[in-house]
Tab-separated table of C-alpha atoms and ligand atoms in Angstrom:
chain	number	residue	atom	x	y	z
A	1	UNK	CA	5.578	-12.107	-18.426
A	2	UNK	CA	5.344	-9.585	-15.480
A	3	UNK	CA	7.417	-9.252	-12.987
A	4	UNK	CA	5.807	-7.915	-9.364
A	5	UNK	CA	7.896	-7.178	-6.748
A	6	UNK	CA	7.719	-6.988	-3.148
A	7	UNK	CA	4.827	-9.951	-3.902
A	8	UNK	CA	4.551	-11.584	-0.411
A	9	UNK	CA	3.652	-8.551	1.139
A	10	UNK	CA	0.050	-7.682	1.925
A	11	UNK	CA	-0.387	-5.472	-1.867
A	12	UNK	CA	2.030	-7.893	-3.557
A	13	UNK	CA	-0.247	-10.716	-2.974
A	14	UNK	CA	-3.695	-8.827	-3.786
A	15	UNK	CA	-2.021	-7.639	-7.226
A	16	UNK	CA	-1.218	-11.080	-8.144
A	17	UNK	CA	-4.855	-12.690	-7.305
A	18	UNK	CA	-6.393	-9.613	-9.204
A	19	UNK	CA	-3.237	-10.261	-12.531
A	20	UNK	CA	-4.336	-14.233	-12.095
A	21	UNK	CA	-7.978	-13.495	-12.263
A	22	UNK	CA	-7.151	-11.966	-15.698
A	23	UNK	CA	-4.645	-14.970	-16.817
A	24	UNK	CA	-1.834	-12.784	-16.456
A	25	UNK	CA	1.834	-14.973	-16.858
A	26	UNK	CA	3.550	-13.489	-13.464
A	27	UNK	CA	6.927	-13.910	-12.224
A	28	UNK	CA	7.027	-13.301	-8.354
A	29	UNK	CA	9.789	-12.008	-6.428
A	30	UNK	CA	9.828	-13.223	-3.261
A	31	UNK	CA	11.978	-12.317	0.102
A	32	UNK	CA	12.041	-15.310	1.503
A	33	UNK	CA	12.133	-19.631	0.139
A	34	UNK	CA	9.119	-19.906	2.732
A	35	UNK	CA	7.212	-17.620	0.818
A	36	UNK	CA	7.489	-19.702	-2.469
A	37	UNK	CA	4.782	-21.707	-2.027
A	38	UNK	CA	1.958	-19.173	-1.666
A	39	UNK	CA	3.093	-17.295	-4.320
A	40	UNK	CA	2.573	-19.815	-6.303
A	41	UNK	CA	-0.553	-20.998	-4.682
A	42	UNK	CA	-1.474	-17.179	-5.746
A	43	UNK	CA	-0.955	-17.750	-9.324
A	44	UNK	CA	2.533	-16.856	-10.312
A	45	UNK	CA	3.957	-19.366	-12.712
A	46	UNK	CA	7.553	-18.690	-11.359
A	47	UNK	CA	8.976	-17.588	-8.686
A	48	UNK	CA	11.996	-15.744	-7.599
A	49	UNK	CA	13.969	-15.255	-4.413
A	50	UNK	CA	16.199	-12.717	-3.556
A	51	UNK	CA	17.121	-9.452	-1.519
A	52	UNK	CA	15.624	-6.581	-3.737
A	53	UNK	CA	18.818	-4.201	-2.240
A	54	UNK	CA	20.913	-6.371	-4.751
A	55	UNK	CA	21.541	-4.915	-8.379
A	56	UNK	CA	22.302	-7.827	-9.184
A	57	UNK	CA	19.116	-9.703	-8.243
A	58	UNK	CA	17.207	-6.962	-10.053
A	59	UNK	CA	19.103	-7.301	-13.460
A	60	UNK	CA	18.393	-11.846	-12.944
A	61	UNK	CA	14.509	-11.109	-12.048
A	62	UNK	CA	13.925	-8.377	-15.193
A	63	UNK	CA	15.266	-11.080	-17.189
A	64	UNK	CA	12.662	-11.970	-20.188
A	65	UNK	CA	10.044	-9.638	-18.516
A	66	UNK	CA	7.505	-7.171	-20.423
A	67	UNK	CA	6.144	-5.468	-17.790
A	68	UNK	CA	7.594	-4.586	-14.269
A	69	UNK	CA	4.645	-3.772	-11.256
A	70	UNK	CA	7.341	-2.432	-8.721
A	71	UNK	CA	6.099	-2.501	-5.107
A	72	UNK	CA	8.839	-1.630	-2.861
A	73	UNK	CA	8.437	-2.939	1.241
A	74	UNK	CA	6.908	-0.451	3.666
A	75	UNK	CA	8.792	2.202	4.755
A	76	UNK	CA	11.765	1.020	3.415
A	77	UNK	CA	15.205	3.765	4.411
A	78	UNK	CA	16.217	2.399	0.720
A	79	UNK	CA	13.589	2.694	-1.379
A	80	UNK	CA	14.574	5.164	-3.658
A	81	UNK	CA	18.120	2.974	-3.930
A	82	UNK	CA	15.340	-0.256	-5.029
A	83	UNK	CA	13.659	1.968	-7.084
A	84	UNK	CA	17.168	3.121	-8.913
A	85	UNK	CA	17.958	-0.643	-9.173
A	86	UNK	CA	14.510	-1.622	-10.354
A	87	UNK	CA	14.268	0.413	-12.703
A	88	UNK	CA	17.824	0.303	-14.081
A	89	UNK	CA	17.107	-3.292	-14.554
A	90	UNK	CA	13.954	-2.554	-16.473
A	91	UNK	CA	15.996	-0.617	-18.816
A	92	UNK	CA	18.728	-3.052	-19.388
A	93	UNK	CA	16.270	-5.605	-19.856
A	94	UNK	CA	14.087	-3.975	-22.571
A	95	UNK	CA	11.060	-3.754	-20.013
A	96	UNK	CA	7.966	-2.318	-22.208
A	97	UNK	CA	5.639	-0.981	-19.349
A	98	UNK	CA	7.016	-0.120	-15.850
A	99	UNK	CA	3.825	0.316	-13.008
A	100	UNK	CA	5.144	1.778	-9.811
A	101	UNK	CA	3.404	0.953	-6.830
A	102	UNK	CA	3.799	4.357	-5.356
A	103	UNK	CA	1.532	6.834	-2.706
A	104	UNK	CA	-1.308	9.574	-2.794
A	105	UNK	CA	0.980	12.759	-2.719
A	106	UNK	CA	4.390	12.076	-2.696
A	107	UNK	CA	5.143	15.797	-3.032
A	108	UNK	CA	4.876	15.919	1.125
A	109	UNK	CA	8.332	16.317	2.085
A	110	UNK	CA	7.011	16.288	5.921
A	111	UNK	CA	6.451	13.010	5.311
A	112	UNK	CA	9.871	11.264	4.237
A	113	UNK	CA	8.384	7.347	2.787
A	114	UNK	CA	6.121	10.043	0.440
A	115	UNK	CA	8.853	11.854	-0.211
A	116	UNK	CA	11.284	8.963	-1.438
A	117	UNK	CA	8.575	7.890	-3.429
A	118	UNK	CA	8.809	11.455	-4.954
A	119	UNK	CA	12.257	10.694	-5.979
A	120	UNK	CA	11.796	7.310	-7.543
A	121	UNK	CA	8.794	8.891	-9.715
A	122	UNK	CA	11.253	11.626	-11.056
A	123	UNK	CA	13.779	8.534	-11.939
A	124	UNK	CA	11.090	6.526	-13.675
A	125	UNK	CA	10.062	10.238	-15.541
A	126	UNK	CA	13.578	10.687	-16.737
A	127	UNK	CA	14.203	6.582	-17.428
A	128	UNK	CA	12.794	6.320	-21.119
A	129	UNK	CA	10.834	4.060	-19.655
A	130	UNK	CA	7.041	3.110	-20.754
A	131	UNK	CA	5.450	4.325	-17.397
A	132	UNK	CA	2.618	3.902	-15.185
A	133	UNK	CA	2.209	5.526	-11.338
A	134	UNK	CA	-0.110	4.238	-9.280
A	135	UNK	CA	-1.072	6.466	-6.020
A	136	UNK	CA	-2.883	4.861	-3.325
A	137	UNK	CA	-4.567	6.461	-0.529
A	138	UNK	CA	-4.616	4.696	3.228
A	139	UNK	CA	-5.787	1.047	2.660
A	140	UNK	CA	-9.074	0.581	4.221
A	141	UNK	CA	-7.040	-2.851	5.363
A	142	UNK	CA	-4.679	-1.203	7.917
A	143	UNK	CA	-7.891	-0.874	10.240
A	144	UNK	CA	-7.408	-4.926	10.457
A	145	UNK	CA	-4.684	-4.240	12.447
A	146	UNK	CA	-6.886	-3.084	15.419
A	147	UNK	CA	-9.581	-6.106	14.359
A	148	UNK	CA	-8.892	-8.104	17.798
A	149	UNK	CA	-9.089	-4.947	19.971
A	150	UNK	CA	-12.235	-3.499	17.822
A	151	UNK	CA	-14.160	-7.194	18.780
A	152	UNK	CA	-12.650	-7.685	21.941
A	153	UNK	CA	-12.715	-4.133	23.828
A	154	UNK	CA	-15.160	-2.316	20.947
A	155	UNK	CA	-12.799	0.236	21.186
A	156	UNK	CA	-10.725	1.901	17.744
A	157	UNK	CA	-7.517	3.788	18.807
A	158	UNK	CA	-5.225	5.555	17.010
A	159	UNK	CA	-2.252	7.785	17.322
A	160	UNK	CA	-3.742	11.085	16.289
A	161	UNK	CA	-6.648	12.899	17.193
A	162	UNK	CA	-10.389	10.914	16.596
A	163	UNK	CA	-11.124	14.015	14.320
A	164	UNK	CA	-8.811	13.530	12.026
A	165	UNK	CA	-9.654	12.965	8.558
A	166	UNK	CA	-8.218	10.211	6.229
A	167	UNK	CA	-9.281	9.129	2.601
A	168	UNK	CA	-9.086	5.609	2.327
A	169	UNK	CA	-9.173	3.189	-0.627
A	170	UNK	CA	-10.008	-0.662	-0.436
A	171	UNK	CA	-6.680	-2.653	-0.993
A	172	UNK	CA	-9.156	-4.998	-3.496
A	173	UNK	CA	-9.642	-2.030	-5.830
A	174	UNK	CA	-5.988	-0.874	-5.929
A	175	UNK	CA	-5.126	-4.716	-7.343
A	176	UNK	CA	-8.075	-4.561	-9.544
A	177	UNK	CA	-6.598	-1.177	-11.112
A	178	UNK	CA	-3.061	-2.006	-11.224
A	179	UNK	CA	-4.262	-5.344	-13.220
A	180	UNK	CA	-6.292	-3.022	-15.415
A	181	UNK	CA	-3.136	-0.769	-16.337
A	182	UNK	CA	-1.110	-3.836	-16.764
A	183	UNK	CA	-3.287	-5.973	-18.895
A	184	UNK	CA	-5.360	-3.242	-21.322
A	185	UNK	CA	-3.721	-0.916	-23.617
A	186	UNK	CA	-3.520	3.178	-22.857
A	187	UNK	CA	-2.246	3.473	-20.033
A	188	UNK	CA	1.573	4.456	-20.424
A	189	UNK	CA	2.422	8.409	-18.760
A	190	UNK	CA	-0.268	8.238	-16.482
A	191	UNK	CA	-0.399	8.812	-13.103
A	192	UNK	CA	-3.480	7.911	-11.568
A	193	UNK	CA	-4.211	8.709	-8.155
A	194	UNK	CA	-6.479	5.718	-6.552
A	195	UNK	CA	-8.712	7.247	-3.723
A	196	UNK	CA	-11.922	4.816	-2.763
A	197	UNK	CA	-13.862	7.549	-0.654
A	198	UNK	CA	-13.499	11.212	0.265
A	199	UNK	CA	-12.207	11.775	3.663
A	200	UNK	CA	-13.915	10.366	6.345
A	201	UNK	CA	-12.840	10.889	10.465
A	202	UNK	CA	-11.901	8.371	13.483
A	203	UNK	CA	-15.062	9.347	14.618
A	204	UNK	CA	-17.143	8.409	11.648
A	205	UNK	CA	-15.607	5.245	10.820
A	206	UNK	CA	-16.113	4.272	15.025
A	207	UNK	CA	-19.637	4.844	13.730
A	208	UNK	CA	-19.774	3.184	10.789
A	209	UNK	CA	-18.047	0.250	12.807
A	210	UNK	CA	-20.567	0.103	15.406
A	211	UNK	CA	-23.660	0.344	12.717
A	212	UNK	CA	-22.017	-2.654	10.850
A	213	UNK	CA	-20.732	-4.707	13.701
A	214	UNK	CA	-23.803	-4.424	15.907
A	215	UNK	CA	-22.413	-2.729	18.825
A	216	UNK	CA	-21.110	-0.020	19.886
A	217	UNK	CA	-17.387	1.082	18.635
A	218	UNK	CA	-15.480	3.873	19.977
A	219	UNK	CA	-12.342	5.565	18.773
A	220	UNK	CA	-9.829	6.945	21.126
A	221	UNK	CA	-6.472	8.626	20.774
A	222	UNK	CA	-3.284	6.998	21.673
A	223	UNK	CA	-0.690	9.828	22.329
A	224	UNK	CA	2.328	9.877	20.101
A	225	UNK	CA	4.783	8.518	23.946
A	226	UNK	CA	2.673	5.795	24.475
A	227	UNK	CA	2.613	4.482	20.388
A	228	UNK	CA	6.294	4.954	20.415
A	229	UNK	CA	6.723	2.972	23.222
A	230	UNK	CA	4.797	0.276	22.116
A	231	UNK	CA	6.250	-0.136	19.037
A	232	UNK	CA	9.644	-0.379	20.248
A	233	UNK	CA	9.039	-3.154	22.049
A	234	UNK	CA	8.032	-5.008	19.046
A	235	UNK	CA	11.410	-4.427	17.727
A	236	UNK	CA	10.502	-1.541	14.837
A	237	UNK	CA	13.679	-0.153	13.252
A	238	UNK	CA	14.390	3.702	14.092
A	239	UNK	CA	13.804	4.919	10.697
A	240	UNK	CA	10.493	3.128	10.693
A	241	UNK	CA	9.240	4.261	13.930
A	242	UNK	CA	10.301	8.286	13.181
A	243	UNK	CA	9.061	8.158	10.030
A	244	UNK	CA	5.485	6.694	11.090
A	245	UNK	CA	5.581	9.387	14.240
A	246	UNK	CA	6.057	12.238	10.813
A	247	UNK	CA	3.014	10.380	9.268
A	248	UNK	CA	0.845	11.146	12.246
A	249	UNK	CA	1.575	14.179	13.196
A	250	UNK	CA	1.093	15.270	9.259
A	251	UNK	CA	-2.153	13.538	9.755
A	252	UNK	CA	-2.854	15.513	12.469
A	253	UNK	CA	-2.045	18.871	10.992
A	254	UNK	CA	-3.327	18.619	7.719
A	255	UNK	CA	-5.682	15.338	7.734
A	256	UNK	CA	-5.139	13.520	4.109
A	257	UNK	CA	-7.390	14.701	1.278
A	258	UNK	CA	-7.992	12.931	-2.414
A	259	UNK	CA	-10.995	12.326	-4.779
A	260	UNK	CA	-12.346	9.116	-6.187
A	261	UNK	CA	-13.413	10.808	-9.252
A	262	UNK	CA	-9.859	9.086	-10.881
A	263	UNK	CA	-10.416	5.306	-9.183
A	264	UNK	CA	-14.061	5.314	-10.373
A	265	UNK	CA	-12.931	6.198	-14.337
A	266	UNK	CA	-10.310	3.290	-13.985
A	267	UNK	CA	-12.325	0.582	-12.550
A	268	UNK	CA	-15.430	1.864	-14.790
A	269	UNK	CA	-17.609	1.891	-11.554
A	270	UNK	CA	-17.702	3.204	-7.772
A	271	UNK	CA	-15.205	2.082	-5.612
A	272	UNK	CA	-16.144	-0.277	-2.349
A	273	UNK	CA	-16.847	2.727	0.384
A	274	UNK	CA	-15.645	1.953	4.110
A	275	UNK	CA	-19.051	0.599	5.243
A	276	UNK	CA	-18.764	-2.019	2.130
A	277	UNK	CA	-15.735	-2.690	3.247
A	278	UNK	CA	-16.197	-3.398	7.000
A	279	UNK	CA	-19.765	-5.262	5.791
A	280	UNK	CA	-17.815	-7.646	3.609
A	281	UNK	CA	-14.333	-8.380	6.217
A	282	UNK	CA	-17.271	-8.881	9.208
A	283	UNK	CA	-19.067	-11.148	6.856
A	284	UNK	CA	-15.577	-12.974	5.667
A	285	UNK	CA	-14.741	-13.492	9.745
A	286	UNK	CA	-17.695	-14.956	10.699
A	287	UNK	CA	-17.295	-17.329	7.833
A	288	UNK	CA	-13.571	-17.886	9.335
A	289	UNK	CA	-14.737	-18.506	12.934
B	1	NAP	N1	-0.483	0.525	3.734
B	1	NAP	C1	-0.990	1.548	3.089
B	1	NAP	O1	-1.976	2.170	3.513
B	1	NAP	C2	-0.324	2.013	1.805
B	1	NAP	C3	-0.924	3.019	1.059
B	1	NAP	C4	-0.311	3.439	-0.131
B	1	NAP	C5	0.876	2.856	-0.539
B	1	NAP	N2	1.440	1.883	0.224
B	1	NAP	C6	2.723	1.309	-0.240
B	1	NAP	O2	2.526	-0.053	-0.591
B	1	NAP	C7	3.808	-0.691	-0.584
B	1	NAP	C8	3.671	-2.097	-0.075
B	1	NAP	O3	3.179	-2.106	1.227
B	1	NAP	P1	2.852	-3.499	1.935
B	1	NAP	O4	2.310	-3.152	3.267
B	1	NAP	O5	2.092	-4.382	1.026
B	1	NAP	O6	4.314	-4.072	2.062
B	1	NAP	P2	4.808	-5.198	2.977
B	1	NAP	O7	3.626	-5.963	3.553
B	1	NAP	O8	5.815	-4.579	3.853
B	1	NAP	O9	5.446	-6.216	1.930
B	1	NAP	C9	6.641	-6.038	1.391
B	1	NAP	C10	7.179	-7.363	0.879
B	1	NAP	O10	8.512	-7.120	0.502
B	1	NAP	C11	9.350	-8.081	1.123
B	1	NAP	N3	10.660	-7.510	1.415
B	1	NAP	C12	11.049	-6.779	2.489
B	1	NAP	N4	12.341	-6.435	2.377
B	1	NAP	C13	12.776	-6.988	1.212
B	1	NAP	C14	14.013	-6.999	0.563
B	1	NAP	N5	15.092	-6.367	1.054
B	1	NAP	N6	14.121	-7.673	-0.607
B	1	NAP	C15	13.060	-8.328	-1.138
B	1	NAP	N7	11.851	-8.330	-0.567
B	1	NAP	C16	11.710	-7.662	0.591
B	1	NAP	C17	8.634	-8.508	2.365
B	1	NAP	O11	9.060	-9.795	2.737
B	1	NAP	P3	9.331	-10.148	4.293
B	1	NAP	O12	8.023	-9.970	4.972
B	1	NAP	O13	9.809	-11.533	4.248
B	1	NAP	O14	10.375	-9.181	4.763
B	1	NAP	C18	7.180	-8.466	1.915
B	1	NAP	O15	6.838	-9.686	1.323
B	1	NAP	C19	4.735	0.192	0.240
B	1	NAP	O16	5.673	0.784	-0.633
B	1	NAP	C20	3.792	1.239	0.829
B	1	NAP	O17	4.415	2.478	0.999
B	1	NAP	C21	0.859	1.428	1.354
């Protein structure tokens, strides 16, 4: 049985349809009773609710479990606390093969969510743990975000300049390889870093939404004030909203830069690009509507 955490959440839930696909016996942990349902829906044969900040709940959910796929919330001030806990539970529990959901570099210090992700890899290196890291780059999903204003107003904003360069990867293909790693043999000690294309810019994939969509896209920057102030209004903690401000202005600065050389070994072909992506999600919406 395999335990994946943090499984109502947007990778939690694509992990589970891609460990279903391959008949995969998964124990969910959920947040929340209302999210019971889905999960199960999903695939997972049980389901478990609970606040992941508990020891406790940890040492209940690793209970009869082979495998652990750990994904800890977003930008979470405690993840390397549920990342002690997780995998202290793993260990008491006999856990085989622990997969942590982490991020492409953690090493960035400028960036403090990479860098606590730094700190729970060094635990799981030093747990005696069977070990897998997974290291996605920026989900070619967060650009759903904007979806409404891209249709309504044809116009792609974001809080750093439209230059900036980003590799992306395909949430779809991140699931697909953390089923792989969980379900085939040869996999413990790696660390794979899971990059779908090479960096593209705000600029190119305005362009690459306007050849797909059928009309014209364009991005624009949103200064750092104006995001901030925004955000705050829809309630954000303080240690989410500083840390995303360090994201962007580390985007801005240095871009983000991987290879897909790794992702395209794993999944034994190419990963989807960003024009598959947008093709298949504009395809998938007018099905919808
Ligand atoms: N987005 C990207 O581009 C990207 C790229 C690379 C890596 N990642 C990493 O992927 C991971 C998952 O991201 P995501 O966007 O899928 O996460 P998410 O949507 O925030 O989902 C997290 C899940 O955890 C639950 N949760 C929150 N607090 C909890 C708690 N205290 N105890 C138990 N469950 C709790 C949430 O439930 P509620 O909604 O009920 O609170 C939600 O179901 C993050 O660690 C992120 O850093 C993301």
């Amino acid at each position: 049985m395999i335990l994946v955490t943090g499984a109502a959440g947007k990778t939690g839930q694509a992990v589970i349809r891609a460990l279903a696909f391959r008949g995969g016996a998964i124990r969910a942990m959920a947040h929340k009773p209302e999210q019971v349902e889905l999960l199960s829906s999903l695939g997972a044969q049980e389901v478990v609710v609970g606040d992941m900040r508990s020891q406790v709940f940890f040492e209940k959910a690793t209970r009869g479990i082979q495998s652990v796929y750990h994904i800890c919330p977003n930008v979470d001030p405690y993840e390397t606390v549920i990342g002690a806990f997780a995998i202290q539970a793993a260990r008491h529990a006999g856990v085989e093969h622990f997969v942590y959901h982490s991020v492409l570099h953690p090493q960035t210090e400028n960036m403090p969510h990479h860098w606590k992700k730094m700190h729970v890899e060094e635990l799981l290196l030093e747990s005696g743990l069977g070990f897998t890291i997974l290291q996605p780059a920026v989900y070619m999903q967060n650009v759903l975000a904007y979806w409404d204003r891209i249709m309504g107003e044809h116009v792609y904003t974001v809080p750093y300049p439209v230059e900036t360069r980003l590799c992306m990867v395909d949430l779809e293909d991140v699931a697909e390889a953390a089923a792989l790693v969980l379900t085939q043999p040869g996999h413990l000690a790696a660390i794979y870093e899971l990059v779908g294309c090479a960096p593209i810019s705000q600029n190119e994939i305005a362009q690459i939404l306007s050849e797909k969509l059928g009309f014209t896209v364009q991005a624009e920057p949103l200064s750092l004030e104006k995001w901030e102030s925004q955000t705050r209004r829809l309630g954000i903690g303080d240690y989410q909203v500083e840390t995303l401000l360090k994201m962007f202005q580390y985007y801005e600065k240095f871009g983000f830069h991987g290879n897909p050389h790794v992702l395209t070994w794993l999944l034994g072909r190419k990963p989807a690009s960003f024009a598959g992506f947008i093709e298949c999600t504009a395809r998938r919406q007018q099905k919808i509507h």
